[in-house]
Tab-separated table of C-alpha atoms (C1' of nucleotides) in Angstrom:
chain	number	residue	atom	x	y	z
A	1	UNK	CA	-12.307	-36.619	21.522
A	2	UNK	CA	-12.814	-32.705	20.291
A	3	UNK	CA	-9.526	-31.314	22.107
A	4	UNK	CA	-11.906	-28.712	24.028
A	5	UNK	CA	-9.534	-25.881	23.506
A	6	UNK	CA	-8.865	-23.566	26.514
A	7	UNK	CA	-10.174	-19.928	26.876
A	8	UNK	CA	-7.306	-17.524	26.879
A	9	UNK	CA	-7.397	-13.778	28.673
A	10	UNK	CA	-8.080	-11.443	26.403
A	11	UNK	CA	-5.160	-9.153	26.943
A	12	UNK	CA	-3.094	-12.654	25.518
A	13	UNK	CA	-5.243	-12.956	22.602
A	14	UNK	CA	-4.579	-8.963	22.109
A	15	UNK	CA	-0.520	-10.214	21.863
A	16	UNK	CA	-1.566	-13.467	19.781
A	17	UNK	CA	-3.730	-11.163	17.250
A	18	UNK	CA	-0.485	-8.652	16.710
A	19	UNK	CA	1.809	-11.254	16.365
A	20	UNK	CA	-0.518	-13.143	14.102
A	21	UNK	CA	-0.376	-9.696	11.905
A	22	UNK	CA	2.786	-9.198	11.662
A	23	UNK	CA	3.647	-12.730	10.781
A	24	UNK	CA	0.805	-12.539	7.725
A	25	UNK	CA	2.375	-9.553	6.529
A	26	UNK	CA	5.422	-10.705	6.209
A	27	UNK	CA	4.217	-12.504	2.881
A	28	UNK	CA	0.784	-10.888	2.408
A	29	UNK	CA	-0.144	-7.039	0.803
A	30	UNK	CA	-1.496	-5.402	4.354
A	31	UNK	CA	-4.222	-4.167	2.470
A	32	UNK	CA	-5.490	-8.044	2.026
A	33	UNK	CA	-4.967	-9.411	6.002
A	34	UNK	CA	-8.242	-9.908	6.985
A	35	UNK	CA	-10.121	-10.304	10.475
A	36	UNK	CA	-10.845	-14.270	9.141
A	37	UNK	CA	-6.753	-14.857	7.987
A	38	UNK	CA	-5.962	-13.691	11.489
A	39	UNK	CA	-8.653	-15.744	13.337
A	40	UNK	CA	-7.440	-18.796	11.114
A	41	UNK	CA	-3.616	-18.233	12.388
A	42	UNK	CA	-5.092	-18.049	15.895
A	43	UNK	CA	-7.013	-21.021	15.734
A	44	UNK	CA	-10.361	-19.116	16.302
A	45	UNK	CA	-13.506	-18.310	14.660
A	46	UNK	CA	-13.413	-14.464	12.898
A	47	UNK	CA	-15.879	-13.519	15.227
A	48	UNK	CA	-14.303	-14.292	18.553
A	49	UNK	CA	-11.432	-12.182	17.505
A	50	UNK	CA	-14.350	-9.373	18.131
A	51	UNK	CA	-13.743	-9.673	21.976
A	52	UNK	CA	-10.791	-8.789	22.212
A	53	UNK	CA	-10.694	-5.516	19.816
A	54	UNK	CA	-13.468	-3.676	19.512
A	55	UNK	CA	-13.022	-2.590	15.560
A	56	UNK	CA	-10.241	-3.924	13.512
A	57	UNK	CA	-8.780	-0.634	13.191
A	58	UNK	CA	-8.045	-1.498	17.087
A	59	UNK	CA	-6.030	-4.708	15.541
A	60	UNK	CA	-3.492	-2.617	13.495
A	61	UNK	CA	-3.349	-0.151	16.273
A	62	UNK	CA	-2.339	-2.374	18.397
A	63	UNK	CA	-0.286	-3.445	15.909
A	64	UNK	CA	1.858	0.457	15.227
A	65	UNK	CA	2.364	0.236	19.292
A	66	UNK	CA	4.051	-2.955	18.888
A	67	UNK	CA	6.165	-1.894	16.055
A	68	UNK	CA	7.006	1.611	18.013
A	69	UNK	CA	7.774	-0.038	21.265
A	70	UNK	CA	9.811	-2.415	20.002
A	71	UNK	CA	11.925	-0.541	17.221
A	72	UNK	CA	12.372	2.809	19.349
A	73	UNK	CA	13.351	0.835	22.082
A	74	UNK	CA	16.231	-1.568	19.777
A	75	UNK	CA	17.687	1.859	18.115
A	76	UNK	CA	17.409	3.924	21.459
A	77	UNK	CA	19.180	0.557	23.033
A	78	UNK	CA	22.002	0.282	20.161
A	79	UNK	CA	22.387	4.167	19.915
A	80	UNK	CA	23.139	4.175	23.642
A	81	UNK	CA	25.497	1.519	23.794
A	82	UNK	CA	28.099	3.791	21.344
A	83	UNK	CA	29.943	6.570	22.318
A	84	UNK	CA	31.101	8.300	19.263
A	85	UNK	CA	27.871	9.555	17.906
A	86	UNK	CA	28.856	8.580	14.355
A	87	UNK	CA	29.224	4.795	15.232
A	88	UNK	CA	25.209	5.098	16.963
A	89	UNK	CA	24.197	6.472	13.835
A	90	UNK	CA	25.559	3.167	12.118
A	91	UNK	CA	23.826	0.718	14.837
A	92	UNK	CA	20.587	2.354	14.730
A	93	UNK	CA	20.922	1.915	10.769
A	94	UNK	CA	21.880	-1.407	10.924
A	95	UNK	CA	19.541	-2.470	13.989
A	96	UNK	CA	17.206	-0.897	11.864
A	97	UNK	CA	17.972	-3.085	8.975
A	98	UNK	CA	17.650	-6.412	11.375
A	99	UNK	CA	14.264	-4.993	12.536
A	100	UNK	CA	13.269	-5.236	8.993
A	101	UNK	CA	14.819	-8.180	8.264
A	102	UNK	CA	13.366	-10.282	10.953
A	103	UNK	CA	9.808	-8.414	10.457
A	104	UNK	CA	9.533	-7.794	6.360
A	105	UNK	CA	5.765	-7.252	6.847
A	106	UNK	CA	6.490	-3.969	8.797
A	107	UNK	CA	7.632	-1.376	6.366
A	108	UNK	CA	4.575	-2.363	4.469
A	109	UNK	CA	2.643	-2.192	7.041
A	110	UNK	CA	3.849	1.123	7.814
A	111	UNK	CA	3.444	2.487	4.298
A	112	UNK	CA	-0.134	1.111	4.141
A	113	UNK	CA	-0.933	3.156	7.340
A	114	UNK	CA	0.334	5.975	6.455
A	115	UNK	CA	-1.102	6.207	3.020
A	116	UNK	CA	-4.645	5.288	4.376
A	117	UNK	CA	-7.295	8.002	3.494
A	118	UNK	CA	-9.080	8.864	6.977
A	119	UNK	CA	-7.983	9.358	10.217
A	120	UNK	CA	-7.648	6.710	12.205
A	121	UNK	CA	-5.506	5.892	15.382
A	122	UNK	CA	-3.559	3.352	13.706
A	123	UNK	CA	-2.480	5.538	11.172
A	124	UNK	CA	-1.696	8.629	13.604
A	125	UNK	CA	0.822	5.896	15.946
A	126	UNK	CA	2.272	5.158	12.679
A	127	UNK	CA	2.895	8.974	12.329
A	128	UNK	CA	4.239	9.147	15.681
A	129	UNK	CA	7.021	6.673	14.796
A	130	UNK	CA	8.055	7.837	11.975
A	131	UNK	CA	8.413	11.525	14.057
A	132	UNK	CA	9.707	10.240	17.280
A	133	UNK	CA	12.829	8.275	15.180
A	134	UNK	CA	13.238	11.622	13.514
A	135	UNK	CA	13.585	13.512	16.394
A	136	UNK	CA	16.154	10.757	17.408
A	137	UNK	CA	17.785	10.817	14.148
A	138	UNK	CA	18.175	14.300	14.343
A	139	UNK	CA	19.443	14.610	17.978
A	140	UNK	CA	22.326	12.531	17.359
A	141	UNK	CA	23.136	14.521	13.862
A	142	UNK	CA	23.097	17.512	15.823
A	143	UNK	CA	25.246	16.131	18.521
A	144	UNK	CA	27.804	14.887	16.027
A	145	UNK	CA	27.702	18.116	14.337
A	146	UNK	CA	28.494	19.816	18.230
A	147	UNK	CA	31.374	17.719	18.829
A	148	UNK	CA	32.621	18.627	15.631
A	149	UNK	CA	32.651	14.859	14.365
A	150	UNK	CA	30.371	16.063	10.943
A	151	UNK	CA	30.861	19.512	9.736
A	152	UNK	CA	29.615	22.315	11.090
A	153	UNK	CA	27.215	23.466	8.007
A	154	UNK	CA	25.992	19.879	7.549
A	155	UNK	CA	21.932	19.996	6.533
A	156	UNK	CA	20.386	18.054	9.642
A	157	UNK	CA	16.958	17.527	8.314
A	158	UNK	CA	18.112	17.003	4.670
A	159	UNK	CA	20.816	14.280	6.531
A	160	UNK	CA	17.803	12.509	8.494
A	161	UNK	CA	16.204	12.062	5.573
A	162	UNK	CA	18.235	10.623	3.389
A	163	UNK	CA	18.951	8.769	6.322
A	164	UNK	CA	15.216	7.255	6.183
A	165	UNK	CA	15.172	7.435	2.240
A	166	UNK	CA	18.422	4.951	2.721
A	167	UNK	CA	16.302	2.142	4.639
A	168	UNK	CA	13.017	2.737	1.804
A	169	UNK	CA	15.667	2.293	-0.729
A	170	UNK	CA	16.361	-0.795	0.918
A	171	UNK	CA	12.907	-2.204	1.418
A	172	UNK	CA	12.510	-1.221	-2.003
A	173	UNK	CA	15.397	-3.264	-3.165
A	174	UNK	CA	14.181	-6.468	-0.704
A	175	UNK	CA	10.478	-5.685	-2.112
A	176	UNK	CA	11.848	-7.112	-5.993
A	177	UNK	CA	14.643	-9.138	-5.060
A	178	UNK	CA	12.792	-10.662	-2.365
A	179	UNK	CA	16.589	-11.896	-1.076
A	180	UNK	CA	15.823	-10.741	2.861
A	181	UNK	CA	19.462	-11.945	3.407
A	182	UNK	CA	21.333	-9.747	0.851
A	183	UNK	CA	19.447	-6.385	2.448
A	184	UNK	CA	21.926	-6.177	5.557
A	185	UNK	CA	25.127	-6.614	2.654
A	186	UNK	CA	23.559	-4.079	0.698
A	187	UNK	CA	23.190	-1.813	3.825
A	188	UNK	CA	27.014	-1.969	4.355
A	189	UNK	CA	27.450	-1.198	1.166
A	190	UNK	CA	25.020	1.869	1.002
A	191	UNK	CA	25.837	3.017	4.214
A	192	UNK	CA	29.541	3.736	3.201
A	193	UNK	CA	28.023	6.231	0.624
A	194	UNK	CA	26.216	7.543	3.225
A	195	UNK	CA	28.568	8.283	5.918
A	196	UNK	CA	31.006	9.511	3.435
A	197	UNK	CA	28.398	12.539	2.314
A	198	UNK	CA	28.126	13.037	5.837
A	199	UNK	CA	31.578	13.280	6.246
A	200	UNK	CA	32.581	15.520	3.145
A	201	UNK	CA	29.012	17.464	2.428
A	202	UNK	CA	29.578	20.815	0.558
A	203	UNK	CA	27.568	23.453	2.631
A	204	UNK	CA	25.473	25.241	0.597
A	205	UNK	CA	24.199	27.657	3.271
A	206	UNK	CA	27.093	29.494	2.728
A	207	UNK	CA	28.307	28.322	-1.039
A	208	UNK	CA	24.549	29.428	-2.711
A	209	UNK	CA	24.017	30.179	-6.516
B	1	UNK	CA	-33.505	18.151	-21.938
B	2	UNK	CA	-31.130	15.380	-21.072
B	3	UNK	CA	-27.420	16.359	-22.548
B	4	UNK	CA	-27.056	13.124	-24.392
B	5	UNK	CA	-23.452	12.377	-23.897
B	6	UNK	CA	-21.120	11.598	-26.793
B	7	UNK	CA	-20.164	8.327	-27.467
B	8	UNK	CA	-15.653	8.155	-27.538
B	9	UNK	CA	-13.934	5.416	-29.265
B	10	UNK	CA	-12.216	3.356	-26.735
B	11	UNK	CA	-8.715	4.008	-26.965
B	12	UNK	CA	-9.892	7.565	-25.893
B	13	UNK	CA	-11.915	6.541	-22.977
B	14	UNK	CA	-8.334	4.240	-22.350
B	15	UNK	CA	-7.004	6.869	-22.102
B	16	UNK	CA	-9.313	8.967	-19.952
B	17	UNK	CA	-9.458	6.039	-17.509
B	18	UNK	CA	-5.570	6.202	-17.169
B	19	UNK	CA	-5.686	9.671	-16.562
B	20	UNK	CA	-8.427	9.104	-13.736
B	21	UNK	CA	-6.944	6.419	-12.016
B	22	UNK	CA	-2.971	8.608	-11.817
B	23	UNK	CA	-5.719	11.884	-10.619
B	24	UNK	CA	-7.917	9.668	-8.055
B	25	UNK	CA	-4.736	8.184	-6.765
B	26	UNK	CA	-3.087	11.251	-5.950
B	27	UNK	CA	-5.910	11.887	-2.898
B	28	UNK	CA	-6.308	8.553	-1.961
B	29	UNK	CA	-5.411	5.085	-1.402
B	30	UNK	CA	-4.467	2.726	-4.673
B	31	UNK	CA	-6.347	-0.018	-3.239
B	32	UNK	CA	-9.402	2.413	-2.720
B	33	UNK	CA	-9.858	3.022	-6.323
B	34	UNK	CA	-12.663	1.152	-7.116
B	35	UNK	CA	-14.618	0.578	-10.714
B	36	UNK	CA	-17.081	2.599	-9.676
B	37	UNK	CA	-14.653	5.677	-8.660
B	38	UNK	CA	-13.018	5.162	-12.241
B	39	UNK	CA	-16.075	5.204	-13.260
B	40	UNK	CA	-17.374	7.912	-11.767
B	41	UNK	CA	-14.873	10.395	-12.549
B	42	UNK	CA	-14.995	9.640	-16.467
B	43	UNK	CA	-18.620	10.390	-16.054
B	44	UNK	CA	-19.686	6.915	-17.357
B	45	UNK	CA	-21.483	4.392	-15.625
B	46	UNK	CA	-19.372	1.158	-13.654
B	47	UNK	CA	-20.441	-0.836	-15.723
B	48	UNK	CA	-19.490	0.976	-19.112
B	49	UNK	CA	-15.844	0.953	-17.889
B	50	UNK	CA	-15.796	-2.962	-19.156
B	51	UNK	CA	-16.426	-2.067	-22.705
B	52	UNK	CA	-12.802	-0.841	-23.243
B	53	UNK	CA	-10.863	-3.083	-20.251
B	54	UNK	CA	-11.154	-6.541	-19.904
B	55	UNK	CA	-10.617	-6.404	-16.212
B	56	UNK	CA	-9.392	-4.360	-13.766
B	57	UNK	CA	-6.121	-4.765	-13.790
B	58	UNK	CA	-5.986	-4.353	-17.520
B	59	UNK	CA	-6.531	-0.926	-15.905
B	60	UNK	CA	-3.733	-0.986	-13.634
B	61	UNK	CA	-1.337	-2.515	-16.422
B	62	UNK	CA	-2.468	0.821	-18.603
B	63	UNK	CA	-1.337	3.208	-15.579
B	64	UNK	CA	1.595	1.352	-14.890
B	65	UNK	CA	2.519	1.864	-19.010
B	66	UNK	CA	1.678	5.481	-18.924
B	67	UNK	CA	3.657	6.114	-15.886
B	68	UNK	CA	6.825	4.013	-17.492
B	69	UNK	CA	6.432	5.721	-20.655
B	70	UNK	CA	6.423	9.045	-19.689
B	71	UNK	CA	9.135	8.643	-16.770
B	72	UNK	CA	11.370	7.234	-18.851
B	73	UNK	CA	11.159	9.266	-21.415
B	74	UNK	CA	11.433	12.518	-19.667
B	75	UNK	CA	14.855	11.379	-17.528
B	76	UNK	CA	16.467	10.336	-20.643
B	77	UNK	CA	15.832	13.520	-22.302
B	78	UNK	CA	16.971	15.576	-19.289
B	79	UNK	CA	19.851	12.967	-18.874
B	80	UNK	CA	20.994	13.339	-22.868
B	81	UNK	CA	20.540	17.409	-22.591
B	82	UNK	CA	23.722	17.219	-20.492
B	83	UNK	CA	27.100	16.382	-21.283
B	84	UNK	CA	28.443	15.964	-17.409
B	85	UNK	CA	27.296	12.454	-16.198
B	86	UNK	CA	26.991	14.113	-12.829
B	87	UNK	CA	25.010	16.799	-14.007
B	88	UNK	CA	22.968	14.216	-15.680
B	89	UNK	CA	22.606	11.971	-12.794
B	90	UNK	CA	21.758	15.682	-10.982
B	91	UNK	CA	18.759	16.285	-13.614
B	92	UNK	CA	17.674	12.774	-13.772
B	93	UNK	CA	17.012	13.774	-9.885
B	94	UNK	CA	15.065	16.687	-10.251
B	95	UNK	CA	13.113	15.622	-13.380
B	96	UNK	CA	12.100	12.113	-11.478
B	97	UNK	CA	10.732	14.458	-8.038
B	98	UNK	CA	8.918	17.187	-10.568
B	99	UNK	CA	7.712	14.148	-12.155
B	100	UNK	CA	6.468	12.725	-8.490
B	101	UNK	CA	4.780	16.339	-7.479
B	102	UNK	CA	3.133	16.756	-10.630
B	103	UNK	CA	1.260	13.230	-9.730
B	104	UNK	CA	1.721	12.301	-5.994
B	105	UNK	CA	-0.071	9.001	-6.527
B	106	UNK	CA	2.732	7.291	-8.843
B	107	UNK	CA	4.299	5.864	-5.925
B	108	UNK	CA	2.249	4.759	-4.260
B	109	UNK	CA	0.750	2.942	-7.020
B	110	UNK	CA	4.186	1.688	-7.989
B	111	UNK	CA	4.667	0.709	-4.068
B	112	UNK	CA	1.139	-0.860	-4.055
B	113	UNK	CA	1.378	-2.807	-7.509
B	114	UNK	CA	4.887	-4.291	-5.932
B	115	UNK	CA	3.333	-5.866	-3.094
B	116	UNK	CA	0.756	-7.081	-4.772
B	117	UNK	CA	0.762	-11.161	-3.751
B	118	UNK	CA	-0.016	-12.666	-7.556
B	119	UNK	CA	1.658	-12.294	-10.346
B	120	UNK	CA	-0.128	-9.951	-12.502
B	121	UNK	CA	0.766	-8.387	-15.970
B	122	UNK	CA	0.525	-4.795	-13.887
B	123	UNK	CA	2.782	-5.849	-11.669
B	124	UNK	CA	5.261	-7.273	-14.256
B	125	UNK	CA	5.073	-3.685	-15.737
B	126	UNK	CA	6.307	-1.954	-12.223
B	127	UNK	CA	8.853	-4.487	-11.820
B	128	UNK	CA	10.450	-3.474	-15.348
B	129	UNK	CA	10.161	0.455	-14.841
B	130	UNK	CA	12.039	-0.274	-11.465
B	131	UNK	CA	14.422	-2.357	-13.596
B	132	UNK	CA	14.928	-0.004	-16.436
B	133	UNK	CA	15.515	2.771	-13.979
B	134	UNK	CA	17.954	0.888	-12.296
B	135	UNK	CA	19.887	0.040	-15.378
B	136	UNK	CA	19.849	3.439	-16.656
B	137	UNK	CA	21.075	4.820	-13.105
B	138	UNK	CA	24.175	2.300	-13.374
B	139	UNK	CA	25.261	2.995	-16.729
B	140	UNK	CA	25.864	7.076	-15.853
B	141	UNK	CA	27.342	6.132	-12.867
B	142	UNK	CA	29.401	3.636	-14.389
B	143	UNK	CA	30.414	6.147	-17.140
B	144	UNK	CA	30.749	8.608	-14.532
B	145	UNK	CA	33.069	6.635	-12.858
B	146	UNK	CA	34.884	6.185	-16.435
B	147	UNK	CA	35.685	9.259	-16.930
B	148	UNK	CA	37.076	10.083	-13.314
B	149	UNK	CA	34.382	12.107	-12.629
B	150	UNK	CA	33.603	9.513	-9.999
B	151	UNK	CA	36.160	7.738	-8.147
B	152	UNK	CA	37.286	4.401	-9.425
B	153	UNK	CA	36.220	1.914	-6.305
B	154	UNK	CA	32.609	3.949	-6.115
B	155	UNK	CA	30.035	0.949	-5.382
B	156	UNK	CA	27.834	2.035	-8.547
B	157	UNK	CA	24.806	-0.946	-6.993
B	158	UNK	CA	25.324	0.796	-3.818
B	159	UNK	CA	25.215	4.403	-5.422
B	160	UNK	CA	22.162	2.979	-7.947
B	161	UNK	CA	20.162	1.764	-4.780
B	162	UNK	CA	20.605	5.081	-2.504
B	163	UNK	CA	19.433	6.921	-5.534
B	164	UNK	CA	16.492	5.256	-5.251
B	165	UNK	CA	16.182	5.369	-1.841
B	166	UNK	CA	16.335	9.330	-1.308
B	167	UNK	CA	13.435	9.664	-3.812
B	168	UNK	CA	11.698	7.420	-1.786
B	169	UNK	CA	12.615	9.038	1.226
B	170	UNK	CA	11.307	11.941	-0.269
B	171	UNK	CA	7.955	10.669	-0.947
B	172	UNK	CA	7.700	9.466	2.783
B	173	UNK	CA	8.454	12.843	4.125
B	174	UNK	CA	5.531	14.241	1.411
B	175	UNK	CA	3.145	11.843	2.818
B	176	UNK	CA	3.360	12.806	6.229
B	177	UNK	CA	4.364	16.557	5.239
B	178	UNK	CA	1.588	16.495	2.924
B	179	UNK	CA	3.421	19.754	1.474
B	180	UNK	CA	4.041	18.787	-2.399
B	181	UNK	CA	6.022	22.198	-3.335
B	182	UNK	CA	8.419	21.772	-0.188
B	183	UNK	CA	9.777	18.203	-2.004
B	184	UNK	CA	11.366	20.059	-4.584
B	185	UNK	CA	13.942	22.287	-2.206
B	186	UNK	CA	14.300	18.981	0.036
B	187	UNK	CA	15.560	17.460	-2.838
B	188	UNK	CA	18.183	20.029	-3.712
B	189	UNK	CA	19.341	19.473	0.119
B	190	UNK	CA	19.213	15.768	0.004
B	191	UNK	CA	20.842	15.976	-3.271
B	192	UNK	CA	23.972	17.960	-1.633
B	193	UNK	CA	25.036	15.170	0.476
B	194	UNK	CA	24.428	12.525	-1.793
B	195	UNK	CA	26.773	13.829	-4.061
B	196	UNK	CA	28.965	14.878	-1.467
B	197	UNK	CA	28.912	10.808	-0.336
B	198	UNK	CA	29.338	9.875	-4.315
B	199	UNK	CA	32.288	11.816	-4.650
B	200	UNK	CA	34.615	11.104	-1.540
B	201	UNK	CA	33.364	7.884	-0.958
B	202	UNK	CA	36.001	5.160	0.502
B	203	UNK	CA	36.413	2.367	-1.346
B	204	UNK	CA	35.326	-0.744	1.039
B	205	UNK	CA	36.772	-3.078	-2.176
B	206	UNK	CA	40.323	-2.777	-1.080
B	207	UNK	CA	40.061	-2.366	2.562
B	208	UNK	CA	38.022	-5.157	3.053
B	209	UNK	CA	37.991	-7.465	6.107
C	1	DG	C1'	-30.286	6.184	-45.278
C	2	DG	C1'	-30.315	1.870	-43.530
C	3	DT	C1'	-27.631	-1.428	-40.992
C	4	DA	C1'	-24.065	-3.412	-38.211
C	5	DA	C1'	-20.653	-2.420	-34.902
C	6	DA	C1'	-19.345	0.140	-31.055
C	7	DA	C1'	-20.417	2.416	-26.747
C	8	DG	C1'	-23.555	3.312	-23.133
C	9	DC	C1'	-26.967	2.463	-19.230
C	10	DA	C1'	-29.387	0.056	-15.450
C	11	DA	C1'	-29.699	-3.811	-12.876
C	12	DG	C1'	-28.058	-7.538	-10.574
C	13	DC	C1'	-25.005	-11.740	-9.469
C	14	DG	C1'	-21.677	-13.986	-6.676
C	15	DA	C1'	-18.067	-13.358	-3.652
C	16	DT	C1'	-15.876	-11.168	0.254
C	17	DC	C1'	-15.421	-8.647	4.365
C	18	DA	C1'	-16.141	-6.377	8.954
C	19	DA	C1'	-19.182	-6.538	12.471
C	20	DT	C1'	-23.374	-8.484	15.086
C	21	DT	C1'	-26.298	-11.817	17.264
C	22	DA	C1'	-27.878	-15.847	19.821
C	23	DC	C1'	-26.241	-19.281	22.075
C	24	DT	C1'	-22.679	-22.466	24.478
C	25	DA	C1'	-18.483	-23.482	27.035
C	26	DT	C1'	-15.040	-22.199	30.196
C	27	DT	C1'	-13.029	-19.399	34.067
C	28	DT	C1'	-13.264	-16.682	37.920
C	29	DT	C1'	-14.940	-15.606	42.235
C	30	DG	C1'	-17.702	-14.651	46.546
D	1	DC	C1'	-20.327	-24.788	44.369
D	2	DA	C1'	-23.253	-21.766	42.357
D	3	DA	C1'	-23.444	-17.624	39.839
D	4	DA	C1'	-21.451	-14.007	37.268
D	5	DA	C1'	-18.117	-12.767	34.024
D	6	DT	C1'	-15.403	-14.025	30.292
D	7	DA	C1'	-14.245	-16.384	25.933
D	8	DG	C1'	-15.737	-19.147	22.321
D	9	DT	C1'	-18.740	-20.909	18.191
D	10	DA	C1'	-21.827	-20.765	14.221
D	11	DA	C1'	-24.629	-18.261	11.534
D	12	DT	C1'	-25.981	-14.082	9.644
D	13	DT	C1'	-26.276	-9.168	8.273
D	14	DG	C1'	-25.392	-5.253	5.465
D	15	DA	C1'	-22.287	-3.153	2.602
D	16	DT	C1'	-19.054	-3.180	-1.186
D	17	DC	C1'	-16.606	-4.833	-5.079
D	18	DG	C1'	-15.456	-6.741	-9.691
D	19	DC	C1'	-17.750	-8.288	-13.383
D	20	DT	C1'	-21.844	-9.814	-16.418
D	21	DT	C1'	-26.164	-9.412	-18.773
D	22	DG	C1'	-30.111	-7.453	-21.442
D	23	DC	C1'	-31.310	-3.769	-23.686
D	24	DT	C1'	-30.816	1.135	-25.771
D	25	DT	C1'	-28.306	4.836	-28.048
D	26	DT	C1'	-24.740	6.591	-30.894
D	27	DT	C1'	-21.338	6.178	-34.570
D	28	DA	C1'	-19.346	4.360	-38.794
D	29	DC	C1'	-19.847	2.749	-43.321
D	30	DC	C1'	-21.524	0.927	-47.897
DNA sequence: GGTAAAAGCAAGCGATCAATTACTATTTTG
DNA sequence: CAAAATAGTAATTGATCGCTTGCTTTTACC
C-alpha cells in the first residue's frame, strides 16, 4: 500500500530543491524559506535534503546560478535578436520585466542576498549578476552612444542605473499592489520616460555650475 | 563600585530603542536585529526591552513612525522652500537620498517590512509612507504639468513610479558600492536624465495603438 | 519619608531552525 | 546476484529567538 517512492539522483533533487525555492518565494519573505518548507514541496524529509547540498547556503547558491544563467542568457538572447541598439535596450527591459513577472520571488531573493551580513557564495553570485548585466547594460549604452543613436555626452553609468532603478521601481510598485499583471503596462509606460531622457539628456559635463 | 544605572521613563527608552534599531540596521540585516541586539545596544538587558514594547513589532511599528515622520516632514519643507515645482520635485530628490545616507538601513527596513507575509501594524505603517510619498510626488507633478512646466500628456503614475525607482536604484548601487558619500553625486547624474525624460517625453496617450 | 508604581535584572520556557546521526530502502555495478 | 554506493526516513542535537516570570532597584508622590 505505502507508494514506496523512488530514489532520485542527486544532481535532480539539486534542480527540484531550486525550483522548489523559487516557487516558495514567489509568495514567501526569503528570509522565512526554510530547509523543512522546501523538503515539504519536495515531498521529502528536511533531512534528506542534506544529501544533496552540503549547507543551505549551497541551496540559495545554487539558487543565484539559476537566476544568472537563466536571466543573462534571456536579455543576452533578446538584446541579440535587435539591431538598432536602442530597440535591445527595450527587450532586455521588457524581457527583464517577464523574468520578474513569471518569477516574483527573485528580486527578493536578490535583495535578501545582497543585503545579507557575511560573506557567503550565494551572496557574491548574486553580486556577479547584478555586475555582469551592468557591464551589458553599459556596452550597449556605449554602443548606442558610438553610432550616434543617444547623444554623445550622455552619462553611461548614471543611464545604467536608472536603468536598474527603473525595474526596483517596478518591483517596488508590484511589491504593494501585488497586481503581477499591471507591472509589464506600467513598464511601457515608464519606459517611455525613460527612453525619452535618453534621447534628450542635457550634458552636464560640459553645461556645469 | 557598580555604576548603578539610571532608571528612564519609557517613552525615552522608546525612543532610544528607535534610534538603535535605524543605527543597528544600517550595518546589518533587518531580519538580524534581534531583542537581544536592541537590547544590547541601549545597554539594558533583553528582557528589560518588554517593559516599554509590547512585542517586537511594536518596535518595528515605532521605526517605521519615526522614519515616516521625519521623511515626510523634511521633503515637504524642502518641497514648500521652492516656488518651481521642478525645482521642488529636484529638492524632494536630494533631501529623500541625504535622508537615505544619513541612515542606510531605512530601506532596507522599508523593503524588509513590505515583504513581510502577515499583516502587521508595522507593515501597515510602510505601506502608508510609500502611499503618502506617492501622493505627494503626483500632486507636484500634476501641478507641474499645470503650469506648463511639464508637458501636458506627461504620464504623472509613470513619472511618480520612476521617481521611486531611481532612489531605489540608488540604494542598490550603495549596497553593492558600499560607498555612502558617492550616492549623493550619482544622484545629481541620475537626476539629469530623469528630468531630461520628464521634460521631452512623448505622449503615448495620443499615439496609441 | 514611606509607599506604590515604574523600570531593571537574571533566568528560563517553548518554539523554531539548520545540521547530524543511526538506521533502512533503493539503485548501481562488477 | 551480491555488495557497494546512493538516497531516504525518523529522531535528535545545539543554538537562537521572542517573550514571560520572579524578584530587586529606582523614581515619583502624598
Amino acid at each position: 500500500m505505502t507508494p514506496r517512492a523512488r530514489h532520485l539522483p542527486s544532481e535532480e533533487r539539486r534542480a527540484e530543491a531550486v525550483e522548489a525555492v523559487i516557487k516558495l518565494a514567489a509568495s514567501a519573505n526569503p528570509e522565512e524559506i526554510t530547509t523543512s518548507a522546501i523538503a515539504a514541496r519536495m515531498k521529502l524529509t528536511q533531512g534528506a535534503l542534506f544529501r544533496h547540498f552540503p549547507t543551505k547556503d549551497a541551496i540559495w547558491l545554487g539558487v543565484m546560478e539559476w537566476v544568472s544563467d537563466r536571466l543573462l542568457a534571456r536579455i543576452d538572447r533578446l538584446a541579440g535578436a535587435e539591431s538598432d541598439p536602442l530597440a535591445a535596450l527595450e527587450a532586455m527591459f521588457l524581457g527583464h520585466v517577464d523574468f520578474i513577472a513569471e518569477h516574483p520571488g527573485v528580486p527578493r531573493m536578490m535583495a535578501g542576498q545582497l543585503q545579507n551580513a557575511g560573506e557567503t557564495p550565494a551572496k557574491r553570485m548574486a553580486r556577479a549578476l547584478v555586475e555582469n548585466y551592468g557591464n551589458r547594460l553599459r556596452r550597449i549604452l556605449a554602443a548606442a552612444r558610438a553610432e550616434g543613436v543617444l547623444p554623445p555626452g550622455l552619462d553611461i553609468d548614471a543611464a545604467a542605473a536608472l536603468f536598474l532603478g527603473m525595474i526596483q521601481g517596478l518591483v517596488m510598485q508590484n511589491l504593494i499592489h501585488g497586481d503581477s499583471a499591471r507591472m509589464r503596462t506600467d513598464a511601457l509606460r515608464v519606459w517611455v520616460i525613460y527612453r525619452a531622457g535618453l534621447l534628450a539628456a542635457v550634458h552636464t559635463q560640459e553645461g556645469g555650475a
